[in-house]
Amino acid sequence: MALNPWAKNPWFETVTEAQRRAKKRLPKSVYASLVAGTQAGVTLDDNVQAFSELGWAPHVVGAQPEREMTTSVMGQELSFPVMISPTGVQAVDPDGEVAVARAAAARGTAMGLSSFASHAVEEVTAVNDKVFFQIYWLGSREDILRRAERAKAAGAKGLIVTTDWVFNVGRDWGSPEIPEKVNLKALVRLGPEIAVKPRYALDWVKGGKITIPDLTAPNLTPQGVPGPTFFGAYGEWMGTPPPTWEDLQWLREQWDGPFMVKGITRLDDAKRAVDIGASAISVSNHGGNNLDGTPATIRLLPDIADAVGNDIEVLLDGGIRRGSDVAKALALGARAVMIGRAYLWGLAANGQSGVENVLDLMRMGLDGVLMGLGHKSVHELSADDLIIPEGFKRSFGNA
């Protein structure tokens, strides 16, 4: 694949460097959407910082010469326990979700595709056969089922139902103003931002033609029918009563494939997910974009995994920035992790190659931890490998 000609050294050594390059390349408001968090950002910060409180207890003799990282999530074999979390409207790159899907396929892992994606599910499943389609609860039951059936017809292997989102973008440090659509008025307003980021602007010029970023959601309507604008979808979401457990039970009964409930932070909710027959849960607070003050997901993971890990696949998302974070999540009971901001920064830094770069960093970091601990497989990781400070864990909702 073609490398970014603007990058003197396309490869970056850390996710932090990917973030730095993303900030350098993107218009200010576009970049701001990638570091979003609600209110004071307490949860956003804790998701990342909590990992640094966990230490390792390494062996210095007995490193294994070969280390196995394969696993499976909802029936799909993964080359290593990191998959793509669904994120909406990936306008940081012209190929958006299709580039991400190609990158995930190239590295042997699965992708969650958002209902709010800017590319159709059919385009994404065409380049990656391990796609889970994500559902937001908006519209009628018939609308929701129609979207699920479209995704299944396109080849989606499972559903991810997102419950950890209140659509609150208010932040104490400012929220980016996102246009409803990129028209002349929006281009005039955003012109000063774009003018100082020529790399971003030129990426949208192909074959002498300018491509306009798509801020619609084509997966919310039948195939071939233009999707609503992002804010049109927001309006429909706001007008839809939030789902009950009975609603999720109904959808689970309609969908005969793997089924994940994303957004679990409480023990009682984890048990309810088991009760409705879900295949998996993701311990998630929407990357700090839900209810600010919710603890970091890595603090909540151990007790949830202990409570339901024998009954359901437990994943984690939130705050993953390096392979050692992945290893810590696995040691505390996660089957795999889902990454969000990390791969979006990679996409913004260098397109498909940047996403592959991020996935490679995750794999290499995880491999280094396995070597340092003397393990030959990710399945050998356990809490015994960690130094866990007193008071680290959080737990609530015991029922």
Coordinates of C-alpha atoms in Angstrom, one line a residue:
M1 CA 0.0 0.0 0.0
A2 CA 1.1 3.6 -0.5
L3 CA 2.8 5.3 2.4
N4 CA 2.0 8.8 3.4
P5 CA 4.4 10.9 1.2
W6 CA 4.3 13.7 3.8
A7 CA 5.7 11.6 6.5
K8 CA 9.5 11.6 6.7
N9 CA 9.4 8.5 8.8
P10 CA 6.0 6.9 8.4
W11 CA 6.6 4.4 11.2
F12 CA 5.9 5.7 14.7
E13 CA 7.2 4.0 17.8
T14 CA 4.4 4.7 20.3
V15 CA 0.7 5.5 20.3
T16 CA 1.7 8.9 21.9
E17 CA 3.6 9.7 18.8
A18 CA 0.6 8.7 16.6
Q19 CA -1.5 11.2 18.7
R20 CA 1.1 13.9 18.2
R21 CA 1.1 13.4 14.4
A22 CA -2.7 13.3 14.4
K23 CA -2.8 16.7 16.2
K24 CA -0.2 18.1 13.8
R25 CA -2.2 17.0 10.7
L26 CA -5.8 17.5 11.6
P27 CA -7.8 20.7 11.8
K28 CA -8.3 21.8 15.4
S29 CA -12.0 20.9 15.6
V30 CA -11.5 17.5 14.0
Y31 CA -8.7 16.6 16.4
A32 CA -10.7 17.8 19.3
S33 CA -13.3 15.2 18.5
L34 CA -10.7 12.5 19.0
V35 CA -9.8 13.5 22.5
A36 CA -13.4 14.1 23.6
G37 CA -14.6 13.4 27.1
T38 CA -17.5 14.6 29.1
Q39 CA -17.7 17.2 31.8
A40 CA -14.3 17.5 33.6
G41 CA -12.8 14.5 32.0
V42 CA -12.4 12.6 35.3
T43 CA -13.3 9.2 33.7
L44 CA -11.3 10.0 30.6
D45 CA -8.2 10.5 32.6
D46 CA -8.8 7.7 35.0
N47 CA -9.2 5.2 32.2
V48 CA -5.6 5.9 31.2
Q49 CA -3.9 6.6 34.5
A50 CA -5.3 3.6 36.3
F51 CA -3.1 1.3 34.2
S52 CA 0.0 3.0 35.5
E53 CA -0.9 2.0 39.1
L54 CA -0.5 -1.7 38.3
G55 CA 3.0 -3.1 38.4
W56 CA 4.6 -6.3 37.2
A57 CA 6.3 -9.1 39.1
P58 CA 8.6 -10.4 36.3
H59 CA 10.8 -13.4 36.1
V60 CA 14.4 -12.9 35.1
V61 CA 15.1 -16.5 34.1
G62 CA 12.9 -18.8 32.1
A63 CA 11.7 -16.6 29.2
Q64 CA 9.9 -18.7 26.6
P65 CA 11.5 -18.6 23.1
E66 CA 8.1 -18.7 21.4
R67 CA 4.9 -17.0 22.7
E68 CA 1.3 -17.6 21.5
M69 CA -1.2 -14.8 21.3
T70 CA -4.1 -16.2 19.4
T71 CA -7.6 -16.1 20.9
S72 CA -11.2 -16.0 19.8
V73 CA -14.0 -13.5 20.4
M74 CA -17.7 -14.4 19.7
G75 CA -16.6 -17.3 17.5
Q76 CA -14.0 -15.4 15.5
E77 CA -10.4 -16.4 15.6
L78 CA -8.0 -13.4 16.4
S79 CA -4.3 -13.5 15.8
F80 CA -4.0 -11.6 19.1
P81 CA -6.4 -10.3 21.7
V82 CA -6.9 -6.7 20.4
M83 CA -9.8 -5.8 18.2
I84 CA -11.3 -2.5 16.8
S85 CA -13.9 -0.8 18.9
P86 CA -16.8 0.8 16.9
T87 CA -16.5 4.5 16.5
G88 CA -18.6 6.8 14.4
V89 CA -17.9 9.1 11.4
Q90 CA -14.2 8.5 10.9
A91 CA -13.7 11.7 8.8
V92 CA -10.0 11.9 9.8
D93 CA -9.2 10.0 6.6
P94 CA -11.0 9.7 3.3
D95 CA -11.2 5.9 3.4
G96 CA -12.3 6.0 7.1
E97 CA -13.8 2.7 8.2
V98 CA -12.7 0.9 5.1
A99 CA -9.1 1.7 5.7
V100 CA -9.5 0.5 9.3
A101 CA -11.2 -2.7 8.2
R102 CA -8.3 -3.4 5.8
A103 CA -5.8 -2.8 8.5
A104 CA -7.5 -5.1 11.0
A105 CA -7.8 -7.8 8.3
A106 CA -4.1 -7.5 7.5
R107 CA -3.3 -8.0 11.2
G108 CA -5.7 -10.9 11.6
T109 CA -8.2 -9.3 13.9
A110 CA -11.9 -8.3 14.1
M111 CA -13.6 -4.9 13.7
G112 CA -16.6 -3.4 15.4
L113 CA -18.4 -1.2 12.9
S114 CA -20.5 1.7 14.2
S115 CA -24.1 2.3 13.2
F116 CA -22.9 5.9 12.8
A117 CA -20.0 4.9 10.4
S118 CA -19.5 7.0 7.3
H119 CA -19.1 4.0 5.1
A120 CA -21.7 1.3 4.4
V121 CA -21.5 -2.0 6.1
E122 CA -21.3 -3.7 2.7
E123 CA -18.1 -1.8 1.9
V124 CA -16.5 -2.8 5.2
T125 CA -17.4 -6.5 5.2
A126 CA -16.0 -6.7 1.6
V127 CA -12.5 -6.1 3.0
N128 CA -12.8 -7.8 6.4
D129 CA -14.7 -11.0 7.1
K130 CA -14.6 -10.5 10.9
V131 CA -17.0 -7.6 11.4
F132 CA -19.3 -7.1 14.3
F133 CA -22.1 -4.6 13.7
Q134 CA -22.8 -2.1 16.5
I135 CA -26.4 -1.0 17.3
Y136 CA -27.5 2.1 19.0
W137 CA -31.1 2.0 20.3
L138 CA -32.8 4.6 18.0
G139 CA -36.0 4.3 16.2
S140 CA -38.6 1.6 16.5
R141 CA -37.9 -2.1 17.1
E142 CA -38.7 -2.7 13.4
D143 CA -36.1 -0.1 12.5
I144 CA -33.5 -1.7 14.7
L145 CA -34.2 -5.2 13.5
R146 CA -34.0 -4.0 9.9
R147 CA -30.5 -2.6 10.5
A148 CA -29.4 -5.8 12.1
E149 CA -30.8 -7.9 9.2
R150 CA -29.0 -5.7 6.7
A151 CA -25.7 -6.2 8.6
K152 CA -26.2 -10.0 8.7
A153 CA -27.0 -10.0 5.0
A154 CA -23.7 -8.1 4.4
G155 CA -21.8 -10.7 6.3
A156 CA -21.5 -9.3 9.9
K157 CA -20.7 -12.1 12.3
G158 CA -22.3 -10.6 15.4
L159 CA -24.0 -7.6 17.0
I160 CA -22.6 -5.2 19.6
V161 CA -25.4 -3.3 21.4
T162 CA -24.0 -0.1 22.9
T163 CA -25.7 1.0 26.1
D164 CA -23.0 3.3 27.6
W165 CA -23.7 6.5 25.8
V166 CA -25.8 9.5 26.9
F167 CA -24.7 11.7 24.0
N168 CA -23.4 14.4 26.3
V169 CA -20.5 16.2 24.6
G170 CA -20.3 19.1 27.1
R171 CA -16.7 19.5 28.3
D172 CA -15.3 22.0 30.8
W173 CA -12.4 22.6 28.4
G174 CA -14.6 23.1 25.3
S175 CA -16.5 21.1 22.8
P176 CA -15.8 21.1 19.0
E177 CA -18.5 22.5 16.9
I178 CA -19.4 19.7 14.4
P179 CA -21.2 20.9 11.2
E180 CA -24.4 19.0 10.3
K181 CA -23.0 18.6 6.8
V182 CA -19.9 19.8 5.0
N183 CA -21.5 22.4 2.6
L184 CA -20.2 25.8 1.4
K185 CA -21.2 27.5 4.7
A186 CA -19.3 24.9 6.8
L187 CA -16.3 25.1 4.5
V188 CA -16.2 28.9 4.9
R189 CA -16.4 28.6 8.6
L190 CA -13.8 25.9 8.8
G191 CA -11.6 27.4 6.2
P192 CA -9.1 29.1 8.5
E193 CA -8.6 25.7 10.3
I194 CA -8.1 23.8 7.1
A195 CA -5.9 26.4 5.6
V196 CA -3.2 25.8 8.2
K197 CA -3.4 22.0 7.8
P198 CA -2.6 21.5 4.0
R199 CA -1.8 17.8 4.4
Y200 CA -5.3 17.1 5.6
A201 CA -6.9 19.1 2.8
L202 CA -4.8 17.5 0.1
D203 CA -5.7 14.0 1.3
W204 CA -9.2 14.7 0.2
V205 CA -8.1 15.4 -3.4
K206 CA -8.0 12.3 -5.5
G207 CA -7.6 12.2 -9.3
G208 CA -7.9 15.9 -9.4
K209 CA -11.3 15.8 -7.7
I210 CA -12.1 17.0 -4.2
T211 CA -13.9 14.5 -2.0
I212 CA -16.2 16.1 0.7
P213 CA -16.1 14.4 4.1
D214 CA -19.3 12.4 4.6
L215 CA -21.0 13.3 7.9
T216 CA -24.0 11.0 7.2
A217 CA -24.8 7.6 8.7
P218 CA -25.6 5.3 5.7
N219 CA -26.1 2.2 7.9
L220 CA -29.2 3.7 9.6
T221 CA -31.3 3.3 6.4
P222 CA -32.0 0.5 4.0
Q223 CA -29.1 -0.2 1.5
G224 CA -29.1 2.4 -1.2
V225 CA -31.2 4.9 0.7
P226 CA -29.2 8.0 1.7
G227 CA -28.6 8.0 5.4
P228 CA -29.4 10.9 7.8
T229 CA -26.9 13.5 8.8
F230 CA -25.1 12.9 12.1
F231 CA -27.3 15.4 13.8
G232 CA -30.4 13.9 12.1
A233 CA -29.5 10.6 13.7
Y234 CA -28.9 12.3 17.0
G235 CA -32.4 13.8 16.8
E236 CA -33.8 10.3 16.2
W237 CA -31.8 8.9 19.1
M238 CA -33.0 11.7 21.4
G239 CA -36.6 10.9 20.5
T240 CA -36.3 7.2 21.2
P241 CA -37.0 5.9 24.7
P242 CA -33.8 4.2 26.1
P243 CA -33.8 0.4 25.9
T244 CA -34.9 -1.8 28.8
W245 CA -33.5 -5.2 29.6
E246 CA -36.7 -6.5 28.0
D247 CA -35.8 -4.7 24.8
L248 CA -32.4 -6.2 24.8
Q249 CA -33.9 -9.6 25.5
W250 CA -36.2 -9.2 22.5
L251 CA -33.3 -8.2 20.2
R252 CA -31.2 -11.1 21.5
E253 CA -34.1 -13.4 20.5
Q254 CA -34.3 -12.0 17.0
W255 CA -30.6 -12.3 16.4
D256 CA -29.4 -15.9 16.3
G257 CA -25.7 -15.1 16.2
P258 CA -23.1 -13.8 18.7
F259 CA -24.4 -10.9 20.7
M260 CA -22.4 -8.4 22.9
V261 CA -23.7 -5.9 25.4
K262 CA -21.2 -3.0 25.5
G263 CA -21.2 -0.6 28.5
I264 CA -21.2 -2.8 31.5
T265 CA -19.8 -1.3 34.7
R266 CA -22.0 -2.9 37.4
L267 CA -22.1 -6.5 38.7
D268 CA -25.9 -6.7 38.5
D269 CA -25.8 -5.5 34.9
A270 CA -23.2 -8.1 34.0
K271 CA -25.4 -10.8 35.5
R272 CA -28.5 -9.5 33.6
A273 CA -26.5 -9.7 30.3
V274 CA -25.8 -13.4 31.2
D275 CA -29.5 -13.9 31.9
I276 CA -30.6 -12.6 28.5
G277 CA -28.2 -15.0 26.7
A278 CA -25.6 -12.5 25.6
S279 CA -22.4 -14.1 24.2
A280 CA -20.1 -11.3 25.5
I281 CA -20.0 -8.1 27.4
S282 CA -17.6 -5.2 27.2
V283 CA -16.7 -3.5 30.5
S284 CA -16.9 0.0 29.1
N285 CA -17.7 3.6 30.0
H286 CA -17.6 4.7 26.3
G287 CA -14.0 5.9 26.6
G288 CA -15.0 8.6 29.2
N289 CA -17.8 9.9 27.0
N290 CA -20.7 8.7 29.1
L291 CA -21.2 9.6 32.7
D292 CA -18.2 11.5 34.1
G293 CA -17.0 10.2 37.4
T294 CA -17.5 6.5 36.5
P295 CA -14.4 4.6 37.5
A296 CA -11.8 3.4 35.0
T297 CA -12.9 0.2 33.4
I298 CA -9.7 -1.6 34.5
R299 CA -10.7 -1.0 38.1
L300 CA -14.1 -2.6 37.5
L301 CA -12.9 -5.5 35.4
P302 CA -11.6 -7.9 38.1
D303 CA -14.8 -8.3 40.1
I304 CA -17.0 -8.5 37.0
A305 CA -14.7 -11.1 35.4
D306 CA -14.8 -13.1 38.7
A307 CA -18.6 -12.9 38.8
V308 CA -19.5 -13.9 35.2
G309 CA -16.3 -14.9 33.4
N310 CA -17.3 -18.5 33.5
D311 CA -20.6 -17.8 31.9
I312 CA -19.9 -15.2 29.2
E313 CA -16.9 -13.7 27.3
V314 CA -15.6 -10.6 29.1
L315 CA -13.9 -7.8 27.1
L316 CA -12.6 -4.4 28.2
D317 CA -12.3 -1.1 26.4
G318 CA -11.1 2.2 27.8
G319 CA -7.6 3.7 28.2
I320 CA -5.6 1.1 26.2
R321 CA -2.5 2.8 24.9
R322 CA 0.1 0.1 24.7
G323 CA 0.6 -3.6 24.7
S324 CA 1.3 -3.8 28.4
D325 CA -2.1 -2.3 29.0
V326 CA -3.6 -5.2 27.0
A327 CA -1.6 -7.7 29.1
K328 CA -2.9 -6.1 32.4
A329 CA -6.5 -6.4 31.2
L330 CA -5.9 -10.0 30.3
A331 CA -4.3 -10.7 33.6
L332 CA -7.4 -9.3 35.4
G333 CA -9.8 -11.5 33.5
A334 CA -10.5 -10.0 30.1
R335 CA -10.6 -12.3 27.1
A336 CA -9.6 -9.4 24.8
V337 CA -9.6 -5.7 24.6
M338 CA -11.2 -3.2 22.1
I339 CA -9.2 -0.1 21.2
G340 CA -10.7 3.2 20.0
R341 CA -8.7 6.5 20.2
A342 CA -5.4 4.6 19.6
Y343 CA -6.3 3.4 16.2
L344 CA -8.1 6.7 15.2
W345 CA -4.8 8.5 16.0
G346 CA -3.0 6.0 13.8
L347 CA -5.6 6.5 11.0
A348 CA -5.2 10.3 11.3
A349 CA -1.4 10.0 11.3
N350 CA -1.0 7.7 8.3
G351 CA -4.2 6.1 7.1
Q352 CA -4.4 2.3 6.8
S353 CA -0.7 2.0 7.5
G354 CA -1.1 4.0 10.6
V355 CA -3.7 1.7 12.0
E356 CA -1.5 -1.3 11.2
N357 CA 1.3 0.5 13.0
V358 CA -0.8 0.8 16.1
L359 CA -1.9 -2.8 16.0
D360 CA 1.8 -3.8 15.6
L361 CA 2.8 -1.8 18.6
M362 CA 0.1 -3.4 20.7
R363 CA 1.3 -6.9 19.6
M364 CA 4.9 -6.1 20.2
G365 CA 4.2 -4.6 23.6
L366 CA 2.1 -7.6 24.6
D367 CA 4.8 -10.0 23.4
G368 CA 7.4 -8.2 25.5
V369 CA 5.3 -8.6 28.6
L370 CA 4.9 -12.3 28.0
M371 CA 8.6 -12.7 27.6
G372 CA 9.4 -10.7 30.7
L373 CA 6.9 -12.8 32.8
G374 CA 8.2 -16.1 31.4
H375 CA 4.9 -17.1 29.8
K376 CA 4.4 -18.9 26.5
S377 CA 0.8 -17.9 26.0
V378 CA -1.6 -15.0 26.7
H379 CA -3.8 -17.5 28.4
E380 CA -1.3 -17.9 31.2
L381 CA -1.6 -14.3 32.3
S382 CA -3.2 -13.9 35.7
A383 CA -3.5 -11.5 38.7
D384 CA -0.4 -13.3 40.2
D385 CA 1.7 -11.5 37.6
L386 CA 0.6 -8.1 38.9
I387 CA 1.4 -5.9 41.8
I388 CA -2.0 -4.5 42.6
P389 CA -2.1 -1.6 45.1
E390 CA -4.6 -1.6 48.0
G391 CA -7.8 0.1 47.0
F392 CA -7.2 -0.2 43.3
K393 CA -10.3 -2.1 42.5
R394 CA -13.9 -0.7 42.4
S395 CA -17.1 -2.7 42.5
F396 CA -20.7 -1.8 42.8
G397 CA -24.2 -3.1 41.9
N398 CA -23.8 -6.5 43.6
A399 CA -27.1 -8.4 43.3

